[in-house]
mmCIF file of C-alpha atoms and ligand atoms in Angstrom:
data_model
loop_
_atom_site.group_PDB
_atom_site.id
_atom_site.type_symbol
_atom_site.label_atom_id
_atom_site.label_comp_id
_atom_site.label_asym_id
_atom_site.label_seq_id
_atom_site.Cartn_x
_atom_site.Cartn_y
_atom_site.Cartn_z
ATOM 1 C CA UNK E 1 -18.289 20.406 -22.945
ATOM 2 C CA UNK E 2 -16.264 18.924 -25.800
ATOM 3 C CA UNK E 3 -13.091 19.162 -23.705
ATOM 4 C CA UNK E 4 -14.717 17.053 -20.993
ATOM 5 C CA UNK E 5 -16.001 14.450 -23.402
ATOM 6 C CA UNK E 6 -12.445 14.070 -24.727
ATOM 7 C CA UNK E 7 -11.357 12.545 -21.439
ATOM 8 C CA UNK E 8 -14.504 10.577 -20.631
ATOM 9 C CA UNK E 9 -15.020 6.940 -21.642
ATOM 10 C CA UNK E 10 -18.258 4.975 -21.232
ATOM 11 C CA UNK E 11 -18.473 1.327 -20.090
ATOM 12 C CA UNK E 12 -14.795 0.970 -19.467
ATOM 13 C CA UNK E 13 -13.171 -2.292 -18.340
ATOM 14 C CA UNK E 14 -11.028 -1.763 -15.227
ATOM 15 C CA UNK E 15 -9.089 -5.047 -15.536
ATOM 16 C CA UNK E 16 -5.813 -3.162 -15.962
ATOM 17 C CA UNK E 17 -6.693 -0.725 -13.207
ATOM 18 C CA UNK E 18 -7.096 -3.178 -10.328
ATOM 19 C CA UNK E 19 -4.216 -5.429 -9.313
ATOM 20 C CA UNK E 20 -6.564 -8.350 -8.552
ATOM 21 C CA UNK E 21 -7.101 -8.304 -12.348
ATOM 22 C CA UNK E 22 -10.888 -8.463 -11.987
ATOM 23 C CA UNK E 23 -13.156 -7.820 -14.940
ATOM 24 C CA UNK E 24 -15.126 -4.843 -13.701
ATOM 25 C CA UNK E 25 -16.875 -2.368 -15.962
ATOM 26 C CA UNK E 26 -17.302 1.267 -14.904
ATOM 27 C CA UNK E 27 -20.102 3.291 -16.429
ATOM 28 C CA UNK E 28 -17.739 6.273 -16.822
ATOM 29 C CA UNK E 29 -13.940 6.453 -16.816
ATOM 30 C CA UNK E 30 -11.721 9.486 -17.146
ATOM 31 C CA UNK E 31 -7.988 9.981 -17.419
ATOM 32 C CA UNK E 32 -7.118 13.457 -16.181
ATOM 33 C CA UNK E 33 -3.725 15.086 -16.038
ATOM 34 C CA UNK E 34 -4.392 18.527 -14.581
ATOM 35 C CA UNK E 35 -6.448 20.369 -12.034
ATOM 36 C CA UNK E 36 -8.231 22.216 -14.843
ATOM 37 C CA UNK E 37 -9.358 18.910 -16.356
ATOM 38 C CA UNK E 38 -10.508 17.684 -12.984
ATOM 39 C CA UNK E 39 -12.611 20.810 -12.501
ATOM 40 C CA UNK E 40 -14.099 20.363 -15.987
ATOM 41 C CA UNK E 41 -14.901 16.793 -15.159
ATOM 42 C CA UNK E 42 -17.041 17.819 -12.230
ATOM 43 C CA UNK E 43 -19.442 19.364 -14.738
ATOM 44 C CA UNK E 44 -19.652 16.149 -16.766
ATOM 45 C CA UNK E 45 -22.727 13.897 -17.050
ATOM 46 C CA UNK E 46 -20.870 11.042 -15.323
ATOM 47 C CA UNK E 47 -20.130 13.058 -12.230
ATOM 48 C CA UNK E 48 -22.374 11.891 -9.421
ATOM 49 C CA UNK E 49 -21.630 12.885 -5.875
ATOM 50 C CA UNK E 50 -22.252 9.420 -4.450
ATOM 51 C CA UNK E 51 -20.599 7.227 -7.098
ATOM 52 C CA UNK E 52 -17.126 8.495 -7.693
ATOM 53 C CA UNK E 53 -13.917 6.574 -7.325
ATOM 54 C CA UNK E 54 -10.362 7.801 -7.643
ATOM 55 C CA UNK E 55 -8.096 4.984 -8.831
ATOM 56 C CA UNK E 56 -4.308 5.152 -8.934
ATOM 57 C CA UNK E 57 -2.608 1.844 -9.597
ATOM 58 C CA UNK E 58 -5.633 0.015 -8.131
ATOM 59 C CA UNK E 59 -3.285 -2.058 -5.991
ATOM 60 C CA UNK E 60 -5.331 -1.933 -2.819
ATOM 61 C CA UNK E 61 -8.924 -2.405 -3.952
ATOM 62 C CA UNK E 62 -11.319 -5.318 -4.244
ATOM 63 C CA UNK E 63 -14.419 -4.764 -6.356
ATOM 64 C CA UNK E 64 -17.303 -6.920 -5.146
ATOM 65 C CA UNK E 65 -19.414 -6.496 -8.288
ATOM 66 C CA UNK E 66 -18.538 -6.673 -11.940
ATOM 67 C CA UNK E 67 -20.204 -3.310 -12.606
ATOM 68 C CA UNK E 68 -19.319 0.013 -11.021
ATOM 69 C CA UNK E 69 -22.193 2.379 -11.701
ATOM 70 C CA UNK E 70 -20.341 5.645 -11.410
ATOM 71 C CA UNK E 71 -17.318 7.601 -12.510
ATOM 72 C CA UNK E 72 -13.764 6.318 -12.112
ATOM 73 C CA UNK E 73 -11.081 9.001 -12.250
ATOM 74 C CA UNK E 74 -7.490 8.092 -13.000
ATOM 75 C CA UNK E 75 -4.785 10.735 -12.658
ATOM 76 C CA UNK E 76 -2.007 10.514 -15.185
ATOM 77 C CA UNK E 77 0.337 13.345 -14.253
ATOM 78 C CA UNK E 78 3.744 11.866 -13.468
ATOM 79 C CA UNK E 79 7.211 13.095 -12.508
ATOM 80 C CA UNK E 80 8.890 14.799 -9.588
ATOM 81 C CA UNK E 81 10.908 17.884 -8.788
ATOM 82 C CA UNK E 82 12.986 19.259 -5.941
ATOM 83 C CA UNK E 83 11.138 22.105 -4.245
ATOM 84 C CA UNK E 84 13.673 22.851 -1.510
ATOM 85 C CA UNK E 85 17.274 21.859 -0.918
ATOM 86 C CA UNK E 86 19.675 22.345 1.972
ATOM 87 C CA UNK E 87 23.122 20.897 2.650
ATOM 88 C CA UNK E 88 21.644 17.750 4.205
ATOM 89 C CA UNK E 89 18.108 17.434 2.898
ATOM 90 C CA UNK E 90 15.848 17.776 -0.088
ATOM 91 C CA UNK E 91 12.118 18.219 -0.272
ATOM 92 C CA UNK E 92 10.850 16.422 -3.325
ATOM 93 C CA UNK E 93 7.388 16.832 -4.807
ATOM 94 C CA UNK E 94 6.072 13.858 -6.783
ATOM 95 C CA UNK E 95 2.918 14.005 -8.869
ATOM 96 C CA UNK E 96 0.207 11.588 -7.819
ATOM 97 C CA UNK E 97 0.195 9.588 -11.077
ATOM 98 C CA UNK E 98 3.864 8.597 -10.741
ATOM 99 C CA UNK E 99 4.478 4.899 -10.226
ATOM 100 C CA UNK E 100 5.650 4.531 -6.607
ATOM 101 C CA UNK E 101 8.284 1.897 -7.235
ATOM 102 C CA UNK E 102 9.847 3.846 -10.137
ATOM 103 C CA UNK E 103 9.885 6.946 -7.950
ATOM 104 C CA UNK E 104 11.703 5.079 -5.147
ATOM 105 C CA UNK E 105 14.265 3.809 -7.673
ATOM 106 C CA UNK E 106 14.922 7.353 -8.844
ATOM 107 C CA UNK E 107 15.343 8.604 -5.252
ATOM 108 C CA UNK E 108 17.726 5.715 -4.525
ATOM 109 C CA UNK E 109 19.724 6.470 -7.695
ATOM 110 C CA UNK E 110 19.941 10.119 -6.635
ATOM 111 C CA UNK E 111 21.213 9.001 -3.205
ATOM 112 C CA UNK E 112 18.239 10.447 -1.291
ATOM 113 C CA UNK E 113 17.523 8.457 1.862
ATOM 114 C CA UNK E 114 14.188 7.739 3.494
ATOM 115 C CA UNK E 115 12.033 5.541 1.282
ATOM 116 C CA UNK E 116 14.446 2.806 0.139
ATOM 117 C CA UNK E 117 12.719 0.264 2.415
ATOM 118 C CA UNK E 118 9.513 0.969 0.497
ATOM 119 C CA UNK E 119 11.054 -0.332 -2.744
ATOM 120 C CA UNK E 120 8.825 -2.322 -5.089
ATOM 121 C CA UNK E 121 5.530 -1.513 -3.352
ATOM 122 C CA UNK E 122 2.946 -1.518 -6.134
ATOM 123 C CA UNK E 123 0.685 1.460 -6.805
ATOM 124 C CA UNK E 124 1.021 5.167 -7.497
ATOM 125 C CA UNK E 125 2.379 8.046 -5.422
ATOM 126 C CA UNK E 126 -1.123 9.453 -4.846
ATOM 127 C CA UNK E 127 -2.264 6.299 -3.077
ATOM 128 C CA UNK E 128 0.759 6.086 -0.776
ATOM 129 C CA UNK E 129 -0.544 8.493 1.905
ATOM 130 C CA UNK E 130 -4.073 7.040 1.854
ATOM 131 C CA UNK E 131 -2.973 3.970 3.755
ATOM 132 C CA UNK E 132 0.417 5.229 4.925
ATOM 133 C CA UNK E 133 2.237 2.485 3.032
ATOM 134 C CA UNK E 134 4.859 0.646 5.029
ATOM 135 C CA UNK E 135 7.392 -2.166 4.813
ATOM 136 C CA UNK E 136 10.555 -3.390 6.538
ATOM 137 C CA UNK E 137 10.347 -1.051 9.516
ATOM 138 C CA UNK E 138 9.596 2.144 7.565
ATOM 139 C CA UNK E 139 6.359 3.971 6.812
ATOM 140 C CA UNK E 140 5.573 6.781 4.401
ATOM 141 C CA UNK E 141 4.815 9.098 7.335
ATOM 142 C CA UNK E 142 8.482 8.941 8.400
ATOM 143 C CA UNK E 143 9.512 11.138 5.457
ATOM 144 C CA UNK E 144 6.181 12.769 4.660
ATOM 145 C CA UNK E 145 6.178 16.586 4.488
ATOM 146 C CA UNK E 146 2.831 17.569 2.946
ATOM 147 C CA UNK E 147 0.402 16.892 0.124
ATOM 148 C CA UNK E 148 -1.873 18.872 -2.148
ATOM 149 C CA UNK E 149 -5.375 17.700 -2.859
ATOM 150 C CA UNK E 150 -8.485 18.865 -4.632
ATOM 151 C CA UNK E 151 -11.549 19.030 -2.394
ATOM 152 C CA UNK E 152 -14.577 17.678 -4.283
ATOM 153 C CA UNK E 153 -16.908 19.328 -1.766
ATOM 154 C CA UNK E 154 -15.637 22.902 -2.039
ATOM 155 C CA UNK E 155 -13.953 22.743 -5.447
ATOM 156 C CA UNK E 156 -10.763 24.169 -3.858
ATOM 157 C CA UNK E 157 -7.149 23.106 -3.623
ATOM 158 C CA UNK E 158 -6.063 22.190 -0.064
ATOM 159 C CA UNK E 159 -2.723 21.447 1.531
ATOM 160 C CA UNK E 160 -2.349 18.811 4.275
ATOM 161 C CA UNK E 161 0.640 18.663 6.598
ATOM 162 C CA UNK E 162 1.681 15.499 8.425
ATOM 163 C CA UNK E 163 -0.497 16.212 11.459
ATOM 164 C CA UNK E 164 -3.669 16.807 9.472
ATOM 165 C CA UNK E 165 -3.145 13.526 7.597
ATOM 166 C CA UNK E 166 -3.517 11.719 10.955
ATOM 167 C CA UNK E 167 -1.339 8.803 9.872
ATOM 168 C CA UNK E 168 -1.546 5.479 11.694
ATOM 169 C CA UNK E 169 -0.675 1.884 10.884
ATOM 170 C CA UNK E 170 -2.008 1.405 7.303
ATOM 171 C CA UNK E 171 -4.353 4.312 7.907
ATOM 172 C CA UNK E 172 -4.847 8.058 7.459
ATOM 173 C CA UNK E 173 -7.503 10.771 7.565
ATOM 174 C CA UNK E 174 -8.218 9.889 3.894
ATOM 175 C CA UNK E 175 -9.473 6.433 4.913
ATOM 176 C CA UNK E 176 -11.704 7.829 7.659
ATOM 177 C CA UNK E 177 -13.002 11.422 8.094
ATOM 178 C CA UNK E 178 -11.764 12.499 4.653
ATOM 179 C CA UNK E 179 -12.848 9.348 2.812
ATOM 180 C CA UNK E 180 -13.903 9.954 -0.819
ATOM 181 C CA UNK E 181 -13.720 13.724 -0.415
ATOM 182 C CA UNK E 182 -10.250 14.523 -1.745
ATOM 183 C CA UNK E 183 -8.280 13.912 -4.891
ATOM 184 C CA UNK E 184 -4.568 13.816 -4.075
ATOM 185 C CA UNK E 185 -2.573 15.674 -6.739
ATOM 186 C CA UNK E 186 0.974 15.614 -5.362
ATOM 187 C CA UNK E 187 2.966 14.474 -2.351
ATOM 188 C CA UNK E 188 6.057 16.104 -0.847
ATOM 189 C CA UNK E 189 8.682 14.107 1.023
ATOM 190 C CA UNK E 190 11.650 15.270 3.105
ATOM 191 C CA UNK E 191 14.597 13.051 2.179
ATOM 192 C CA UNK E 192 18.137 13.027 3.519
ATOM 193 C CA UNK E 193 21.331 13.262 1.500
ATOM 194 C CA UNK E 194 23.063 11.032 4.013
ATOM 195 C CA UNK E 195 21.529 8.846 6.582
ATOM 196 C CA UNK E 196 21.489 5.694 8.597
ATOM 197 C CA UNK E 197 20.124 2.729 6.725
ATOM 198 C CA UNK E 198 17.242 0.963 8.426
ATOM 199 C CA UNK E 199 18.132 -2.708 8.120
ATOM 200 C CA UNK E 200 16.997 -4.046 11.466
ATOM 201 C CA UNK E 201 13.768 -5.605 10.194
ATOM 202 C CA UNK E 202 13.443 -9.347 9.732
ATOM 203 C CA UNK E 203 16.010 -10.987 7.532
ATOM 204 C CA UNK E 204 17.498 -7.956 5.740
ATOM 205 C CA UNK E 205 20.843 -8.153 7.548
ATOM 206 C CA UNK E 206 21.042 -11.923 6.996
ATOM 207 C CA UNK E 207 20.328 -11.454 3.314
ATOM 208 C CA UNK E 208 23.033 -8.789 2.940
ATOM 209 C CA UNK E 209 25.518 -10.984 4.802
ATOM 210 C CA UNK E 210 24.721 -13.917 2.527
ATOM 211 C CA UNK E 211 25.417 -11.667 -0.447
ATOM 212 C CA UNK E 212 28.760 -10.727 1.087
ATOM 213 C CA UNK E 213 27.784 -7.062 1.462
ATOM 214 C CA UNK E 214 29.393 -5.654 4.592
ATOM 215 C CA UNK E 215 28.819 -1.928 4.272
ATOM 216 C CA UNK E 216 25.648 -1.687 2.232
ATOM 217 C CA UNK E 217 24.879 1.386 0.183
ATOM 218 C CA UNK E 218 21.348 2.686 -0.147
ATOM 219 C CA UNK E 219 21.210 0.853 -3.480
ATOM 220 C CA UNK E 220 22.328 -2.447 -1.894
ATOM 221 C CA UNK E 221 19.570 -2.116 0.682
ATOM 222 C CA UNK E 222 16.941 -1.346 -1.935
ATOM 223 C CA UNK E 223 18.073 -4.356 -3.960
ATOM 224 C CA UNK E 224 17.975 -6.610 -0.902
ATOM 225 C CA UNK E 225 14.417 -5.515 -0.178
ATOM 226 C CA UNK E 226 13.394 -6.114 -3.767
ATOM 227 C CA UNK E 227 14.866 -9.615 -3.661
ATOM 228 C CA UNK E 228 13.185 -10.469 -0.335
ATOM 229 C CA UNK E 229 9.819 -9.093 -1.480
ATOM 230 C CA UNK E 230 9.981 -10.887 -4.825
ATOM 231 C CA UNK E 231 10.801 -14.181 -3.128
ATOM 232 C CA UNK E 232 7.496 -14.249 -1.248
ATOM 233 C CA UNK E 233 5.057 -11.728 -2.674
ATOM 234 C CA UNK E 234 3.432 -12.576 -6.003
ATOM 235 C CA UNK E 235 3.841 -10.101 -8.869
ATOM 236 C CA UNK E 236 0.326 -8.726 -9.582
ATOM 237 C CA UNK E 237 1.100 -8.794 -13.309
ATOM 238 C CA UNK E 238 1.489 -12.564 -13.048
ATOM 239 C CA UNK E 239 -0.988 -13.502 -10.294
ATOM 240 C CA UNK E 240 -3.684 -10.990 -9.345
ATOM 241 C CA UNK E 241 -3.402 -9.779 -5.732
ATOM 242 C CA UNK E 242 -3.492 -6.661 -3.586
ATOM 243 C CA UNK E 243 -0.596 -7.367 -1.222
ATOM 244 C CA UNK E 244 -1.572 -8.009 2.384
ATOM 245 C CA UNK E 245 -5.331 -8.490 2.475
ATOM 246 C CA UNK E 246 -5.668 -7.925 6.235
ATOM 247 C CA UNK E 247 -3.887 -5.634 8.682
ATOM 248 C CA UNK E 248 -1.762 -7.190 11.386
ATOM 249 C CA UNK E 249 -4.036 -7.132 14.459
ATOM 250 C CA UNK E 250 -2.977 -5.245 17.559
ATOM 251 C CA UNK E 251 -4.237 -7.010 20.682
ATOM 252 C CA UNK E 252 -4.061 -6.454 24.420
ATOM 253 C CA UNK E 253 -1.093 -7.944 26.259
ATOM 254 C CA UNK E 254 -3.433 -10.056 28.439
ATOM 255 C CA UNK E 255 -5.079 -11.701 25.455
ATOM 256 C CA UNK E 256 -1.634 -12.240 23.987
ATOM 257 C CA UNK E 257 -0.391 -13.950 27.153
ATOM 258 C CA UNK E 258 -3.406 -16.292 27.086
ATOM 259 C CA UNK E 259 -2.662 -17.144 23.459
ATOM 260 C CA UNK E 260 0.990 -17.698 24.238
ATOM 261 C CA UNK E 261 0.042 -20.405 26.754
ATOM 262 C CA UNK E 262 -1.705 -22.322 24.032
ATOM 263 C CA UNK E 263 0.568 -21.362 21.114
ATOM 264 C CA UNK E 264 4.083 -20.819 22.532
ATOM 265 C CA UNK E 265 5.524 -20.049 19.082
ATOM 266 C CA UNK E 266 3.183 -17.146 18.286
ATOM 267 C CA UNK E 267 5.319 -14.266 16.908
ATOM 268 C CA UNK E 268 4.766 -10.775 18.303
ATOM 269 C CA UNK E 269 5.960 -7.164 18.154
ATOM 270 C CA UNK E 270 5.357 -4.603 20.932
ATOM 271 C CA UNK E 271 2.972 -1.908 19.746
ATOM 272 C CA UNK E 272 2.430 0.801 22.340
ATOM 273 C CA UNK E 273 1.569 0.470 26.021
ATOM 274 C CA UNK E 274 0.218 -3.007 26.860
ATOM 275 C CA UNK E 275 -0.514 -3.711 23.203
ATOM 276 C CA UNK E 276 1.019 -6.373 20.987
ATOM 277 C CA UNK E 277 0.999 -6.696 17.192
ATOM 278 C CA UNK E 278 0.575 -10.248 15.953
ATOM 279 C CA UNK E 279 1.261 -11.212 12.308
ATOM 280 C CA UNK E 280 -2.039 -11.989 10.591
ATOM 281 C CA UNK E 281 -0.038 -14.205 8.204
ATOM 282 C CA UNK E 282 0.931 -16.486 11.089
ATOM 283 C CA UNK E 283 -2.672 -16.769 12.332
ATOM 284 C CA UNK E 284 -3.983 -17.573 8.839
ATOM 285 C CA UNK E 285 -1.130 -19.985 8.232
ATOM 286 C CA UNK E 286 -1.700 -21.808 11.552
ATOM 287 C CA UNK E 287 -5.400 -22.023 10.756
ATOM 288 C CA UNK E 288 -4.391 -24.052 7.695
ATOM 289 C CA UNK E 289 -5.325 -21.642 4.898
ATOM 290 C CA UNK E 290 -1.910 -21.120 3.281
ATOM 291 C CA UNK E 291 -1.972 -22.425 -0.299
ATOM 292 C CA UNK E 292 -5.758 -23.012 -0.176
ATOM 293 C CA UNK E 293 -7.527 -22.665 -3.525
ATOM 294 C CA UNK E 294 -11.160 -22.790 -4.539
ATOM 295 C CA UNK E 295 -11.775 -22.154 -8.215
ATOM 296 C CA UNK E 296 -9.507 -19.255 -9.088
ATOM 297 C CA UNK E 297 -9.572 -17.608 -5.652
ATOM 298 C CA UNK E 298 -6.848 -18.615 -3.239
ATOM 299 C CA UNK E 299 -4.357 -17.900 -0.483
ATOM 300 C CA UNK E 300 -0.821 -17.461 -1.761
ATOM 301 C CA UNK E 301 1.412 -20.466 -1.134
ATOM 302 C CA UNK E 302 4.347 -18.386 0.125
ATOM 303 C CA UNK E 303 2.550 -15.667 2.111
ATOM 304 C CA UNK E 304 -0.696 -16.492 3.891
ATOM 305 C CA UNK E 305 -1.695 -12.820 4.154
ATOM 306 C CA UNK E 306 -1.990 -12.438 0.393
ATOM 307 C CA UNK E 307 -5.219 -13.490 -1.319
ATOM 308 C CA UNK E 308 -4.861 -14.175 -5.014
ATOM 309 C CA UNK E 309 -6.834 -14.390 -8.227
ATOM 310 C CA UNK E 310 -5.380 -17.203 -10.344
ATOM 311 C CA UNK E 311 -7.212 -15.904 -13.417
ATOM 312 C CA UNK E 312 -10.952 -15.786 -13.553
ATOM 313 C CA UNK E 313 -12.095 -15.333 -9.972
ATOM 314 C CA UNK E 314 -14.786 -12.731 -9.376
ATOM 315 C CA UNK E 315 -14.641 -10.213 -6.558
ATOM 316 C CA UNK E 316 -17.292 -11.960 -4.469
ATOM 317 C CA UNK E 317 -15.333 -15.238 -4.509
ATOM 318 C CA UNK E 318 -12.258 -13.503 -3.127
ATOM 319 C CA UNK E 319 -14.415 -11.670 -0.606
ATOM 320 C CA UNK E 320 -16.168 -14.908 0.471
ATOM 321 C CA UNK E 321 -12.767 -16.520 1.014
ATOM 322 C CA UNK E 322 -11.642 -13.521 3.083
ATOM 323 C CA UNK E 323 -14.771 -13.777 5.232
ATOM 324 C CA UNK E 324 -14.241 -17.525 5.790
ATOM 325 C CA UNK E 325 -10.664 -16.851 6.881
ATOM 326 C CA UNK E 326 -11.789 -14.014 9.137
ATOM 327 C CA UNK E 327 -14.384 -16.259 10.830
ATOM 328 C CA UNK E 328 -11.985 -19.156 11.230
ATOM 329 C CA UNK E 329 -9.253 -16.990 12.779
ATOM 330 C CA UNK E 330 -11.847 -15.476 15.133
ATOM 331 C CA UNK E 331 -12.989 -18.958 16.207
ATOM 332 C CA UNK E 332 -9.468 -20.327 16.674
ATOM 333 C CA UNK E 333 -7.690 -17.355 18.244
ATOM 334 C CA UNK E 334 -10.451 -14.945 19.324
ATOM 335 C CA UNK E 335 -8.899 -12.262 17.092
ATOM 336 C CA UNK E 336 -10.927 -10.236 14.613
ATOM 337 C CA UNK E 337 -8.944 -9.562 11.429
ATOM 338 C CA UNK E 338 -9.628 -6.279 9.671
ATOM 339 C CA UNK E 339 -9.174 -5.945 5.888
ATOM 340 C CA UNK E 340 -6.415 -3.627 4.754
ATOM 341 C CA UNK E 341 -7.751 -3.634 1.210
ATOM 342 C CA UNK E 342 -10.528 -1.189 0.294
ATOM 343 C CA UNK E 343 -13.685 -3.121 -0.481
ATOM 344 C CA UNK E 344 -15.716 -1.333 -3.161
HETATM 345 N N1 LIG U 1 4.398 -15.777 8.532
HETATM 346 C C1 LIG U 1 3.775 -17.001 8.627
HETATM 347 N N2 LIG U 1 3.219 -17.532 7.482
HETATM 348 C C2 LIG U 1 3.291 -16.891 6.291
HETATM 349 C C3 LIG U 1 3.951 -15.653 6.205
HETATM 350 C C4 LIG U 1 4.507 -15.116 7.362
HETATM 351 O O1 LIG U 1 3.693 -17.607 9.699
HETATM 352 O O2 LIG U 1 2.750 -17.426 5.321
HETATM 353 C C5 LIG U 1 4.995 -15.191 9.758
HETATM 354 C C6 LIG U 1 6.493 -15.029 9.558
HETATM 355 O O3 LIG U 1 7.154 -16.121 10.044
HETATM 356 C C7 LIG U 1 6.803 -13.795 10.355
HETATM 357 C C8 LIG U 1 5.509 -13.013 10.363
HETATM 358 O O4 LIG U 1 4.489 -13.876 9.929
HETATM 359 O O5 LIG U 1 7.073 -14.137 11.690
HETATM 360 C C9 LIG U 1 5.573 -11.720 9.581
HETATM 361 O O6 LIG U 1 5.684 -12.006 8.200
HETATM 362 P P1 LIG U 1 6.320 -10.947 7.169
HETATM 363 O O7 LIG U 1 7.617 -10.454 7.657
HETATM 364 O O8 LIG U 1 6.245 -11.555 5.815
HETATM 365 O O9 LIG U 1 5.388 -9.669 7.253
HETATM 366 P P2 LIG U 1 3.825 -9.445 7.411
HETATM 367 O O10 LIG U 1 3.578 -8.966 8.810
HETATM 368 O O11 LIG U 1 3.048 -10.600 6.942
HETATM 369 C C10 LIG U 1 3.980 -6.888 6.796
HETATM 370 C C11 LIG U 1 3.233 -5.954 5.891
HETATM 371 C C12 LIG U 1 3.731 -6.097 4.447
HETATM 372 C C13 LIG U 1 5.221 -5.781 4.423
HETATM 373 C C14 LIG U 1 5.947 -6.746 5.368
HETATM 374 C C15 LIG U 1 7.411 -6.409 5.502
HETATM 375 C C16 LIG U 1 1.033 -5.597 6.862
HETATM 376 C C17 LIG U 1 -0.429 -5.889 6.787
HETATM 377 N N3 LIG U 1 1.803 -6.202 5.951
HETATM 378 O O12 LIG U 1 3.614 -8.217 6.397
HETATM 379 O O13 LIG U 1 3.057 -5.117 3.672
HETATM 380 O O14 LIG U 1 5.745 -5.906 3.110
HETATM 381 O O15 LIG U 1 5.368 -6.654 6.712
HETATM 382 O O16 LIG U 1 7.536 -5.207 6.188
HETATM 383 O O17 LIG U 1 1.455 -4.831 7.714
HETATM 384 C C18 LIG U 1 1.154 -4.729 2.276
HETATM 385 O O18 LIG U 1 0.811 -3.869 3.092
HETATM 386 O O19 LIG U 1 0.469 -4.998 1.258
HETATM 387 C C19 LIG U 1 2.370 -5.500 2.533
HETATM 388 C C20 LIG U 1 2.774 -6.468 1.715
#
């Protein structure tokens, strides 16, 4: 028992463990760095089947209350290693506690292609598959090989391949059927030693041209993405936020055509047969919410999809703002926005 108590804290403030920077106290908090510790923890007094939360970087959660009556588990094992190597590819295993952005930098420095477009995404490696992180035309699933997770229900270690993760747009099995059941310990990615750079999205090519870069290296591309991201997305260490608050809605072509009559400038991306993805940021922006602020809860002035905490907002204020936006967008465009952030 003493070993367990070593890792268990009582009434722990999660301010540094949620990127909205909310003051939330958890009744129990544990840092664990091995499977053995995790198994020990399951025997602990704070372990309750129904109130357990695994937190990585906390970059995609919104706590509604200022008290979480349960156990928060934070995995601290970091680092990566090559588990397989061929002439053209490597399979790299990264431990779940590794900071995602640092990991991408190290892959870019090593010249391994596949995740450079995911540069600077906040959070830890373990959280990346949960919502199949994506940016600038690339998603985690594109280089995903498999992951290892601890099953809280059976107490066993399980391996998930790409198919069993059931990845979709900002979604996976771990957000649906497997929700709250697994603790991701490590993730394996298949990366290429050479490869085509994916620079078709948005203004990446324009940015590189402006910089006078004609034949960009993987490092040039990563740097371009970092610069573009930093120019419009607030740094959570400066202004609390969880990136995009809503997913980009995918609507039927017919509804889109109706909307286009009324709003000829509405941006769109094809998304499967007869379906169209519309940027939620544009809808929120057009509805007049960009830069809105009430108390310390607001909508970022440079990206309407990002809700922010200017300092002392509480979770319910941010949530209330999100609900107002959701209702307004529904009334104006007939589109129901769905949060991307996990509401706890
Ligand atoms: N737009 C506006 N107003 C704004 C911001 C954007 O009208 O305030 C319009 C832009 O003009 C553009 C469109 O919305 O036509 C799309 O904007 P942007 O390229 O910034 O991307 P996004 O669709 O808002 C998505 C991801 C981001 C990712 C970027 C780049 C989702 C929910 N969000 O945002 O991911 O970084 O594309 O790939 O898919 C995240 O998931 O947390 C995240 C930041």
